[in-house]
Amino acid sequence: MPTFTTKDGTEIYYNDWGSGQPVVFSHGWPLSADAFEDQMFFLASHGYRVIAHDRRGHGRSGQTWQGNQLDAYADDLAELTARLDLKAAVHVGHSTGGGEVVRYIGRHGTWRVAKAVLIGAIPPLMLKTEGNPEGTPIAAFDAIRAGVLADRSQFFKDLSMPFYGYNRPNAKISEGVRNSFWLQGMLAGMPASYFCIKAFSETDLTEDLKKIDVPTLIIHGDDDQIVPIAASAHRSVKLVKGAKLKVYPGAPHGLCTTLKNEVNADLLSFIKG
């Protein structure tokens, strides 16, 4: 399997398919690079080199105790892009991966980056605070932590329902998709499953967003039950100069799977544009 070892000794797994301009994918919690398989196969089939890593603690990467926070995630991404010597890369991040992309740009700049895409992404801040009244209360994240500690396997099975909007009336439920979500989640180590909750909920990425100076597309479903649009995409588009927001009516958090054809088409159009 293609892997590399970070400066702190963590082994990171990655997929690297196709050839052409690189498109780099950063996945959400508690998933892996496989969450983007539909987008990767589509873009590789259209002449692009597609790369996705399993974030530390997730998937096939090392299950580290340390580094389960966005600074380390961003630095791991920087090491990957440097190792592969990527230039003019398009970075695509979903959910926590969107925060990873934003923090990567904030810490390492855009000299290797051509464009950025944030899909159902966590920036600028998920947590409800005095300055972020539309955010999610800390009690909700405490409940996620409690669920992970109590019965992580059942929690991930249950989480797949709102993640893909399968708890909505008349939703067409795919048990295969739910099983894939559960399998990816169970490949994550317990430390990442737990500590990453604080990383994605309490990290303020406002200043990082302001540093983005490349064309940026923000995609978000307006029925996202995991990362509500009001405190995320609607705020992020105002912080990234020239960013474009595309709202998918009625779409859930896991829209890269449930609406993969639409997402694929929008990615290809944005990359080509």
PDB file of C-alpha atoms in Angstrom:
ATOM      1  CA  MET A   1       0.000   0.000   0.000  1.00  0.00           C
ATOM      2  CA  PRO A   2       1.292   3.534  -0.708  1.00  0.00           C
ATOM      3  CA  THR A   3       2.248   5.148   2.564  1.00  0.00           C
ATOM      4  CA  PHE A   4       4.631   7.741   3.918  1.00  0.00           C
ATOM      5  CA  THR A   5       5.871   8.496   7.410  1.00  0.00           C
ATOM      6  CA  THR A   6       5.435  11.972   8.857  1.00  0.00           C
ATOM      7  CA  LYS A   7       8.048  13.850  10.830  1.00  0.00           C
ATOM      8  CA  ASP A   8       6.540  12.623  14.081  1.00  0.00           C
ATOM      9  CA  GLY A   9       6.632   8.998  12.924  1.00  0.00           C
ATOM     10  CA  THR A  10       2.999   8.548  11.896  1.00  0.00           C
ATOM     11  CA  GLU A  11       2.356   6.290   8.907  1.00  0.00           C
ATOM     12  CA  ILE A  12      -0.142   7.843   6.477  1.00  0.00           C
ATOM     13  CA  TYR A  13      -1.884   5.808   3.781  1.00  0.00           C
ATOM     14  CA  TYR A  14      -2.947   7.416   0.520  1.00  0.00           C
ATOM     15  CA  ASN A  15      -4.494   6.582  -2.858  1.00  0.00           C
ATOM     16  CA  ASP A  16      -2.931   8.062  -6.002  1.00  0.00           C
ATOM     17  CA  TRP A  17      -4.781   7.340  -9.246  1.00  0.00           C
ATOM     18  CA  GLY A  18      -4.572   8.656 -12.802  1.00  0.00           C
ATOM     19  CA  SER A  19      -2.465  11.404 -14.303  1.00  0.00           C
ATOM     20  CA  GLY A  20      -2.798  15.090 -15.064  1.00  0.00           C
ATOM     21  CA  GLN A  21      -3.452  18.095 -12.859  1.00  0.00           C
ATOM     22  CA  PRO A  22      -3.607  16.874  -9.245  1.00  0.00           C
ATOM     23  CA  VAL A  23      -6.838  16.960  -7.262  1.00  0.00           C
ATOM     24  CA  VAL A  24      -6.310  16.257  -3.568  1.00  0.00           C
ATOM     25  CA  PHE A  25      -9.160  15.109  -1.313  1.00  0.00           C
ATOM     26  CA  SER A  26      -9.467  15.481   2.469  1.00  0.00           C
ATOM     27  CA  HIS A  27     -12.227  13.374   4.039  1.00  0.00           C
ATOM     28  CA  GLY A  28     -14.526  13.898   7.006  1.00  0.00           C
ATOM     29  CA  TRP A  29     -14.794  12.274  10.426  1.00  0.00           C
ATOM     30  CA  PRO A  30     -14.898   9.311  11.068  1.00  0.00           C
ATOM     31  CA  LEU A  31     -14.333   8.211   7.471  1.00  0.00           C
ATOM     32  CA  SER A  32     -11.386   7.554   5.147  1.00  0.00           C
ATOM     33  CA  ALA A  33     -10.219   8.268   1.606  1.00  0.00           C
ATOM     34  CA  ASP A  34     -12.881   5.814   0.446  1.00  0.00           C
ATOM     35  CA  ALA A  35     -15.552   8.417   1.166  1.00  0.00           C
ATOM     36  CA  PHE A  36     -14.414  10.171  -2.037  1.00  0.00           C
ATOM     37  CA  GLU A  37     -14.185   7.093  -4.261  1.00  0.00           C
ATOM     38  CA  ASP A  38     -17.010   8.301  -6.544  1.00  0.00           C
ATOM     39  CA  GLN A  39     -15.392  11.694  -7.141  1.00  0.00           C
ATOM     40  CA  MET A  40     -11.909  10.208  -7.520  1.00  0.00           C
ATOM     41  CA  PHE A  41     -12.899   7.582 -10.062  1.00  0.00           C
ATOM     42  CA  PHE A  42     -14.891  10.143 -12.048  1.00  0.00           C
ATOM     43  CA  LEU A  43     -12.108  12.738 -12.183  1.00  0.00           C
ATOM     44  CA  ALA A  44      -9.382  10.166 -12.873  1.00  0.00           C
ATOM     45  CA  SER A  45     -11.521   9.005 -15.801  1.00  0.00           C
ATOM     46  CA  HIS A  46     -11.581  12.611 -17.063  1.00  0.00           C
ATOM     47  CA  GLY A  47      -7.830  13.120 -17.146  1.00  0.00           C
ATOM     48  CA  TYR A  48      -6.895  14.163 -13.622  1.00  0.00           C
ATOM     49  CA  ARG A  49      -4.519  12.751 -11.054  1.00  0.00           C
ATOM     50  CA  VAL A  50      -6.520  12.159  -7.878  1.00  0.00           C
ATOM     51  CA  ILE A  51      -4.991  11.741  -4.439  1.00  0.00           C
ATOM     52  CA  ALA A  52      -6.650  11.072  -1.094  1.00  0.00           C
ATOM     53  CA  HIS A  53      -5.093  10.102   2.207  1.00  0.00           C
ATOM     54  CA  ASP A  54      -6.545   8.507   5.299  1.00  0.00           C
ATOM     55  CA  ARG A  55      -6.146  11.178   7.971  1.00  0.00           C
ATOM     56  CA  ARG A  56      -3.976  10.157  10.898  1.00  0.00           C
ATOM     57  CA  GLY A  57      -5.940   7.932  13.229  1.00  0.00           C
ATOM     58  CA  HIS A  58      -8.427   7.061  10.484  1.00  0.00           C
ATOM     59  CA  GLY A  59      -8.746   4.291   7.907  1.00  0.00           C
ATOM     60  CA  ARG A  60      -5.489   2.549   7.081  1.00  0.00           C
ATOM     61  CA  SER A  61      -3.218   5.192   8.616  1.00  0.00           C
ATOM     62  CA  GLY A  62      -1.525   4.866  11.989  1.00  0.00           C
ATOM     63  CA  GLN A  63      -3.813   5.015  15.003  1.00  0.00           C
ATOM     64  CA  THR A  64      -1.945   7.708  16.870  1.00  0.00           C
ATOM     65  CA  TRP A  65      -2.719   9.046  20.321  1.00  0.00           C
ATOM     66  CA  GLN A  66      -1.088  12.343  19.502  1.00  0.00           C
ATOM     67  CA  GLY A  67      -1.861  14.889  16.799  1.00  0.00           C
ATOM     68  CA  ASN A  68      -5.619  14.501  16.586  1.00  0.00           C
ATOM     69  CA  GLN A  69      -6.164  18.193  15.938  1.00  0.00           C
ATOM     70  CA  LEU A  70      -6.316  20.427  12.894  1.00  0.00           C
ATOM     71  CA  ASP A  71      -2.782  21.802  13.033  1.00  0.00           C
ATOM     72  CA  ALA A  72      -1.372  18.272  12.773  1.00  0.00           C
ATOM     73  CA  TYR A  73      -3.898  17.321  10.090  1.00  0.00           C
ATOM     74  CA  ALA A  74      -2.865  20.343   8.039  1.00  0.00           C
ATOM     75  CA  ASP A  75       0.836  19.605   8.505  1.00  0.00           C
ATOM     76  CA  ASP A  76       0.315  15.981   7.422  1.00  0.00           C
ATOM     77  CA  LEU A  77      -1.386  17.250   4.274  1.00  0.00           C
ATOM     78  CA  ALA A  78       1.538  19.600   3.657  1.00  0.00           C
ATOM     79  CA  GLU A  79       3.974  16.701   4.018  1.00  0.00           C
ATOM     80  CA  LEU A  80       1.963  14.647   1.540  1.00  0.00           C
ATOM     81  CA  THR A  81       1.902  17.414  -1.070  1.00  0.00           C
ATOM     82  CA  ALA A  82       5.617  18.018  -0.601  1.00  0.00           C
ATOM     83  CA  ARG A  83       6.462  14.319  -0.830  1.00  0.00           C
ATOM     84  CA  LEU A  84       4.556  14.050  -4.116  1.00  0.00           C
ATOM     85  CA  ASP A  85       5.827  17.491  -5.195  1.00  0.00           C
ATOM     86  CA  LEU A  86       2.327  18.579  -6.178  1.00  0.00           C
ATOM     87  CA  LYS A  87       1.895  21.900  -7.939  1.00  0.00           C
ATOM     88  CA  ALA A  88      -1.259  23.710  -9.096  1.00  0.00           C
ATOM     89  CA  ALA A  89      -3.310  21.243  -7.064  1.00  0.00           C
ATOM     90  CA  VAL A  90      -7.031  21.542  -6.518  1.00  0.00           C
ATOM     91  CA  HIS A  91      -7.837  20.787  -2.878  1.00  0.00           C
ATOM     92  CA  VAL A  92     -11.246  19.357  -2.047  1.00  0.00           C
ATOM     93  CA  GLY A  93     -12.321  18.953   1.565  1.00  0.00           C
ATOM     94  CA  HIS A  94     -15.533  17.535   2.991  1.00  0.00           C
ATOM     95  CA  SER A  95     -16.696  18.254   6.547  1.00  0.00           C
ATOM     96  CA  THR A  96     -13.640  18.023   8.853  1.00  0.00           C
ATOM     97  CA  GLY A  97     -11.582  17.682   5.671  1.00  0.00           C
ATOM     98  CA  GLY A  98     -12.780  21.140   4.677  1.00  0.00           C
ATOM     99  CA  GLY A  99     -11.320  22.424   7.912  1.00  0.00           C
ATOM    100  CA  GLU A 100      -8.106  20.552   7.135  1.00  0.00           C
ATOM    101  CA  VAL A 101      -7.845  22.254   3.735  1.00  0.00           C
ATOM    102  CA  VAL A 102      -8.513  25.693   5.214  1.00  0.00           C
ATOM    103  CA  ARG A 103      -5.983  25.243   8.027  1.00  0.00           C
ATOM    104  CA  TYR A 104      -3.453  23.841   5.517  1.00  0.00           C
ATOM    105  CA  ILE A 105      -3.739  27.011   3.463  1.00  0.00           C
ATOM    106  CA  GLY A 106      -3.646  29.137   6.595  1.00  0.00           C
ATOM    107  CA  ARG A 107      -0.434  27.499   7.820  1.00  0.00           C
ATOM    108  CA  HIS A 108       1.330  26.706   4.527  1.00  0.00           C
ATOM    109  CA  GLY A 109      -0.003  29.165   1.945  1.00  0.00           C
ATOM    110  CA  THR A 110      -1.206  28.547  -1.591  1.00  0.00           C
ATOM    111  CA  TRP A 111       1.980  28.259  -3.622  1.00  0.00           C
ATOM    112  CA  ARG A 112       1.126  24.613  -4.361  1.00  0.00           C
ATOM    113  CA  VAL A 113      -2.622  25.287  -4.602  1.00  0.00           C
ATOM    114  CA  ALA A 114      -4.596  26.313  -7.694  1.00  0.00           C
ATOM    115  CA  LYS A 115      -8.143  26.129  -6.344  1.00  0.00           C
ATOM    116  CA  ALA A 116     -10.096  25.000  -3.297  1.00  0.00           C
ATOM    117  CA  VAL A 117     -13.468  23.320  -2.842  1.00  0.00           C
ATOM    118  CA  LEU A 118     -15.219  23.083   0.519  1.00  0.00           C
ATOM    119  CA  ILE A 119     -18.115  20.608   0.673  1.00  0.00           C
ATOM    120  CA  GLY A 120     -20.343  20.462   3.744  1.00  0.00           C
ATOM    121  CA  ALA A 121     -17.320  21.914   5.495  1.00  0.00           C
ATOM    122  CA  ILE A 122     -16.942  22.847   9.171  1.00  0.00           C
ATOM    123  CA  PRO A 123     -15.395  26.348   8.811  1.00  0.00           C
ATOM    124  CA  PRO A 124     -15.436  28.863  10.204  1.00  0.00           C
ATOM    125  CA  LEU A 125     -16.609  27.460  13.588  1.00  0.00           C
ATOM    126  CA  MET A 126     -19.186  24.833  14.474  1.00  0.00           C
ATOM    127  CA  LEU A 127     -19.463  25.570  18.192  1.00  0.00           C
ATOM    128  CA  LYS A 128     -22.079  28.002  19.453  1.00  0.00           C
ATOM    129  CA  THR A 129     -20.414  30.899  21.226  1.00  0.00           C
ATOM    130  CA  GLU A 130     -21.312  34.481  22.057  1.00  0.00           C
ATOM    131  CA  GLY A 131     -19.747  35.547  18.780  1.00  0.00           C
ATOM    132  CA  ASN A 132     -21.203  32.575  16.866  1.00  0.00           C
ATOM    133  CA  PRO A 133     -24.827  32.371  18.022  1.00  0.00           C
ATOM    134  CA  GLU A 134     -25.918  30.196  15.077  1.00  0.00           C
ATOM    135  CA  GLY A 135     -23.447  27.472  16.020  1.00  0.00           C
ATOM    136  CA  THR A 136     -24.204  24.120  17.628  1.00  0.00           C
ATOM    137  CA  PRO A 137     -24.309  23.998  21.468  1.00  0.00           C
ATOM    138  CA  ILE A 138     -21.475  22.221  23.257  1.00  0.00           C
ATOM    139  CA  ALA A 139     -24.019  19.751  24.680  1.00  0.00           C
ATOM    140  CA  ALA A 140     -24.471  18.261  21.207  1.00  0.00           C
ATOM    141  CA  PHE A 141     -20.756  17.537  20.906  1.00  0.00           C
ATOM    142  CA  ASP A 142     -20.652  16.173  24.448  1.00  0.00           C
ATOM    143  CA  ALA A 143     -23.413  13.774  23.381  1.00  0.00           C
ATOM    144  CA  ILE A 144     -21.301  12.639  20.411  1.00  0.00           C
ATOM    145  CA  ARG A 145     -18.366  11.988  22.724  1.00  0.00           C
ATOM    146  CA  ALA A 146     -20.612  10.046  25.100  1.00  0.00           C
ATOM    147  CA  GLY A 147     -21.977   7.992  22.193  1.00  0.00           C
ATOM    148  CA  VAL A 148     -18.491   7.114  20.981  1.00  0.00           C
ATOM    149  CA  LEU A 149     -17.430   6.008  24.461  1.00  0.00           C
ATOM    150  CA  ALA A 150     -20.603   4.083  25.219  1.00  0.00           C
ATOM    151  CA  ASP A 151     -20.920   2.014  22.021  1.00  0.00           C
ATOM    152  CA  ARG A 152     -18.926   3.348  19.121  1.00  0.00           C
ATOM    153  CA  SER A 153     -20.153   0.719  16.679  1.00  0.00           C
ATOM    154  CA  GLN A 154     -23.836   1.394  17.320  1.00  0.00           C
ATOM    155  CA  PHE A 155     -23.243   5.127  17.391  1.00  0.00           C
ATOM    156  CA  PHE A 156     -21.742   5.069  13.899  1.00  0.00           C
ATOM    157  CA  LYS A 157     -24.617   2.905  12.613  1.00  0.00           C
ATOM    158  CA  ASP A 158     -27.098   5.414  14.027  1.00  0.00           C
ATOM    159  CA  LEU A 159     -25.135   8.421  12.765  1.00  0.00           C
ATOM    160  CA  SER A 160     -25.360   7.187   9.183  1.00  0.00           C
ATOM    161  CA  MET A 161     -29.083   7.994   9.155  1.00  0.00           C
ATOM    162  CA  PRO A 162     -28.903  11.806   9.539  1.00  0.00           C
ATOM    163  CA  PHE A 163     -25.527  11.899   7.772  1.00  0.00           C
ATOM    164  CA  TYR A 164     -27.155  10.849   4.493  1.00  0.00           C
ATOM    165  CA  GLY A 165     -30.580  12.306   5.208  1.00  0.00           C
ATOM    166  CA  TYR A 166     -32.006   8.807   5.486  1.00  0.00           C
ATOM    167  CA  ASN A 167     -34.101   9.895   8.489  1.00  0.00           C
ATOM    168  CA  ARG A 168     -36.179  12.214   6.298  1.00  0.00           C
ATOM    169  CA  PRO A 169     -39.647  11.226   5.038  1.00  0.00           C
ATOM    170  CA  ASN A 170     -39.612   9.201   1.823  1.00  0.00           C
ATOM    171  CA  ALA A 171     -35.816   8.944   1.820  1.00  0.00           C
ATOM    172  CA  LYS A 172     -34.436   6.170  -0.380  1.00  0.00           C
ATOM    173  CA  ILE A 173     -32.201   4.329   2.065  1.00  0.00           C
ATOM    174  CA  SER A 174     -29.178   2.348   0.893  1.00  0.00           C
ATOM    175  CA  GLU A 175     -28.101  -0.199   3.466  1.00  0.00           C
ATOM    176  CA  GLY A 176     -24.912  -0.596   1.447  1.00  0.00           C
ATOM    177  CA  VAL A 177     -24.040   3.065   1.969  1.00  0.00           C
ATOM    178  CA  ARG A 178     -24.833   2.756   5.678  1.00  0.00           C
ATOM    179  CA  ASN A 179     -22.610  -0.330   5.925  1.00  0.00           C
ATOM    180  CA  SER A 180     -19.784   1.488   4.151  1.00  0.00           C
ATOM    181  CA  PHE A 181     -20.056   4.407   6.582  1.00  0.00           C
ATOM    182  CA  TRP A 182     -19.976   2.026   9.550  1.00  0.00           C
ATOM    183  CA  LEU A 183     -17.003   0.093   8.157  1.00  0.00           C
ATOM    184  CA  GLN A 184     -14.994   3.229   7.513  1.00  0.00           C
ATOM    185  CA  GLY A 185     -15.854   4.556  10.964  1.00  0.00           C
ATOM    186  CA  MET A 186     -14.802   1.337  12.678  1.00  0.00           C
ATOM    187  CA  LEU A 187     -11.429   1.450  10.896  1.00  0.00           C
ATOM    188  CA  ALA A 188     -10.698   4.686  12.724  1.00  0.00           C
ATOM    189  CA  GLY A 189      -8.866   4.282  16.004  1.00  0.00           C
ATOM    190  CA  MET A 190     -10.584   5.088  19.274  1.00  0.00           C
ATOM    191  CA  PRO A 191      -8.315   8.102  19.976  1.00  0.00           C
ATOM    192  CA  ALA A 192      -9.148   9.749  16.644  1.00  0.00           C
ATOM    193  CA  SER A 193     -12.821   8.848  17.003  1.00  0.00           C
ATOM    194  CA  TYR A 194     -12.911  10.717  20.300  1.00  0.00           C
ATOM    195  CA  PHE A 195     -10.354  13.516  20.080  1.00  0.00           C
ATOM    196  CA  CYS A 196     -11.295  14.609  16.563  1.00  0.00           C
ATOM    197  CA  ILE A 197     -14.703  15.703  17.895  1.00  0.00           C
ATOM    198  CA  LYS A 198     -13.069  18.584  19.728  1.00  0.00           C
ATOM    199  CA  ALA A 199     -10.948  19.362  16.662  1.00  0.00           C
ATOM    200  CA  PHE A 200     -13.870  19.696  14.273  1.00  0.00           C
ATOM    201  CA  SER A 201     -16.219  21.445  16.679  1.00  0.00           C
ATOM    202  CA  GLU A 202     -14.061  23.927  18.563  1.00  0.00           C
ATOM    203  CA  THR A 203     -11.399  25.037  16.057  1.00  0.00           C
ATOM    204  CA  ASP A 204     -11.976  28.606  14.866  1.00  0.00           C
ATOM    205  CA  LEU A 205     -10.888  28.861  11.223  1.00  0.00           C
ATOM    206  CA  THR A 206     -11.976  32.443  10.613  1.00  0.00           C
ATOM    207  CA  GLU A 207      -8.498  33.856  10.106  1.00  0.00           C
ATOM    208  CA  ASP A 208      -7.466  30.904   7.924  1.00  0.00           C
ATOM    209  CA  LEU A 209     -10.416  31.537   5.600  1.00  0.00           C
ATOM    210  CA  LYS A 210      -9.295  35.127   5.165  1.00  0.00           C
ATOM    211  CA  LYS A 211      -5.901  33.904   3.902  1.00  0.00           C
ATOM    212  CA  ILE A 212      -7.357  31.947   0.975  1.00  0.00           C
ATOM    213  CA  ASP A 213      -6.353  33.762  -2.224  1.00  0.00           C
ATOM    214  CA  VAL A 214      -7.262  31.174  -4.869  1.00  0.00           C
ATOM    215  CA  PRO A 215     -10.617  30.518  -6.574  1.00  0.00           C
ATOM    216  CA  THR A 216     -12.859  28.783  -4.074  1.00  0.00           C
ATOM    217  CA  LEU A 217     -16.125  26.894  -4.482  1.00  0.00           C
ATOM    218  CA  ILE A 218     -18.291  26.173  -1.447  1.00  0.00           C
ATOM    219  CA  ILE A 219     -20.916  23.433  -1.791  1.00  0.00           C
ATOM    220  CA  HIS A 220     -23.418  22.776   0.970  1.00  0.00           C
ATOM    221  CA  GLY A 221     -26.790  21.106   1.392  1.00  0.00           C
ATOM    222  CA  ASP A 222     -29.435  23.246   3.037  1.00  0.00           C
ATOM    223  CA  ASP A 223     -30.711  20.182   4.933  1.00  0.00           C
ATOM    224  CA  ASP A 224     -27.291  19.317   6.354  1.00  0.00           C
ATOM    225  CA  GLN A 225     -28.054  17.957   9.834  1.00  0.00           C
ATOM    226  CA  ILE A 226     -24.408  17.434  10.763  1.00  0.00           C
ATOM    227  CA  VAL A 227     -22.866  20.792   9.775  1.00  0.00           C
ATOM    228  CA  PRO A 228     -25.807  23.226   9.562  1.00  0.00           C
ATOM    229  CA  ILE A 229     -25.383  25.672   6.701  1.00  0.00           C
ATOM    230  CA  ALA A 230     -26.134  28.874   8.622  1.00  0.00           C
ATOM    231  CA  ALA A 231     -23.022  28.712  10.801  1.00  0.00           C
ATOM    232  CA  SER A 232     -20.757  27.301   8.091  1.00  0.00           C
ATOM    233  CA  ALA A 233     -21.131  27.939   4.358  1.00  0.00           C
ATOM    234  CA  HIS A 234     -23.183  31.117   4.733  1.00  0.00           C
ATOM    235  CA  ARG A 235     -20.437  32.592   6.906  1.00  0.00           C
ATOM    236  CA  SER A 236     -17.442  31.152   5.043  1.00  0.00           C
ATOM    237  CA  VAL A 237     -18.464  32.612   1.683  1.00  0.00           C
ATOM    238  CA  LYS A 238     -18.293  36.086   3.247  1.00  0.00           C
ATOM    239  CA  LEU A 239     -14.758  35.493   4.526  1.00  0.00           C
ATOM    240  CA  VAL A 240     -13.101  34.069   1.397  1.00  0.00           C
ATOM    241  CA  LYS A 241     -12.532  36.756  -1.198  1.00  0.00           C
ATOM    242  CA  GLY A 242     -14.354  35.934  -4.436  1.00  0.00           C
ATOM    243  CA  ALA A 243     -15.698  32.597  -3.179  1.00  0.00           C
ATOM    244  CA  LYS A 244     -18.777  31.121  -4.829  1.00  0.00           C
ATOM    245  CA  LEU A 245     -21.460  29.277  -2.878  1.00  0.00           C
ATOM    246  CA  LYS A 246     -23.640  26.596  -4.436  1.00  0.00           C
ATOM    247  CA  VAL A 247     -26.471  25.411  -2.227  1.00  0.00           C
ATOM    248  CA  TYR A 248     -28.023  22.016  -2.930  1.00  0.00           C
ATOM    249  CA  PRO A 249     -31.707  22.254  -1.946  1.00  0.00           C
ATOM    250  CA  GLY A 250     -32.726  19.516   0.463  1.00  0.00           C
ATOM    251  CA  ALA A 251     -29.298  17.877   0.371  1.00  0.00           C
ATOM    252  CA  PRO A 252     -27.776  16.129   3.402  1.00  0.00           C
ATOM    253  CA  HIS A 253     -24.262  16.161   4.773  1.00  0.00           C
ATOM    254  CA  GLY A 254     -23.249  13.066   2.807  1.00  0.00           C
ATOM    255  CA  LEU A 255     -24.130  14.609  -0.545  1.00  0.00           C
ATOM    256  CA  CYS A 256     -20.905  13.369  -2.171  1.00  0.00           C
ATOM    257  CA  THR A 257     -22.575   9.968  -2.075  1.00  0.00           C
ATOM    258  CA  THR A 258     -26.303  10.681  -2.298  1.00  0.00           C
ATOM    259  CA  LEU A 259     -25.870  13.292  -5.053  1.00  0.00           C
ATOM    260  CA  LYS A 260     -22.582  12.100  -6.488  1.00  0.00           C
ATOM    261  CA  ASN A 261     -23.447  12.857 -10.113  1.00  0.00           C
ATOM    262  CA  GLU A 262     -24.272  16.491  -9.336  1.00  0.00           C
ATOM    263  CA  VAL A 263     -21.170  16.907  -7.171  1.00  0.00           C
ATOM    264  CA  ASN A 264     -18.967  15.292  -9.820  1.00  0.00           C
ATOM    265  CA  ALA A 265     -20.307  17.596 -12.525  1.00  0.00           C
ATOM    266  CA  ASP A 266     -19.820  20.694 -10.380  1.00  0.00           C
ATOM    267  CA  LEU A 267     -16.272  19.675  -9.476  1.00  0.00           C
ATOM    268  CA  LEU A 268     -15.335  19.069 -13.097  1.00  0.00           C
ATOM    269  CA  SER A 269     -16.851  22.378 -14.216  1.00  0.00           C
ATOM    270  CA  PHE A 270     -15.080  24.316 -11.454  1.00  0.00           C
ATOM    271  CA  ILE A 271     -11.717  22.643 -12.064  1.00  0.00           C
ATOM    272  CA  LYS A 272     -11.932  23.296 -15.806  1.00  0.00           C
ATOM    273  CA  GLY A 273     -13.194  26.876 -15.400  1.00  0.00           C
TER     274      GLY A 273
END
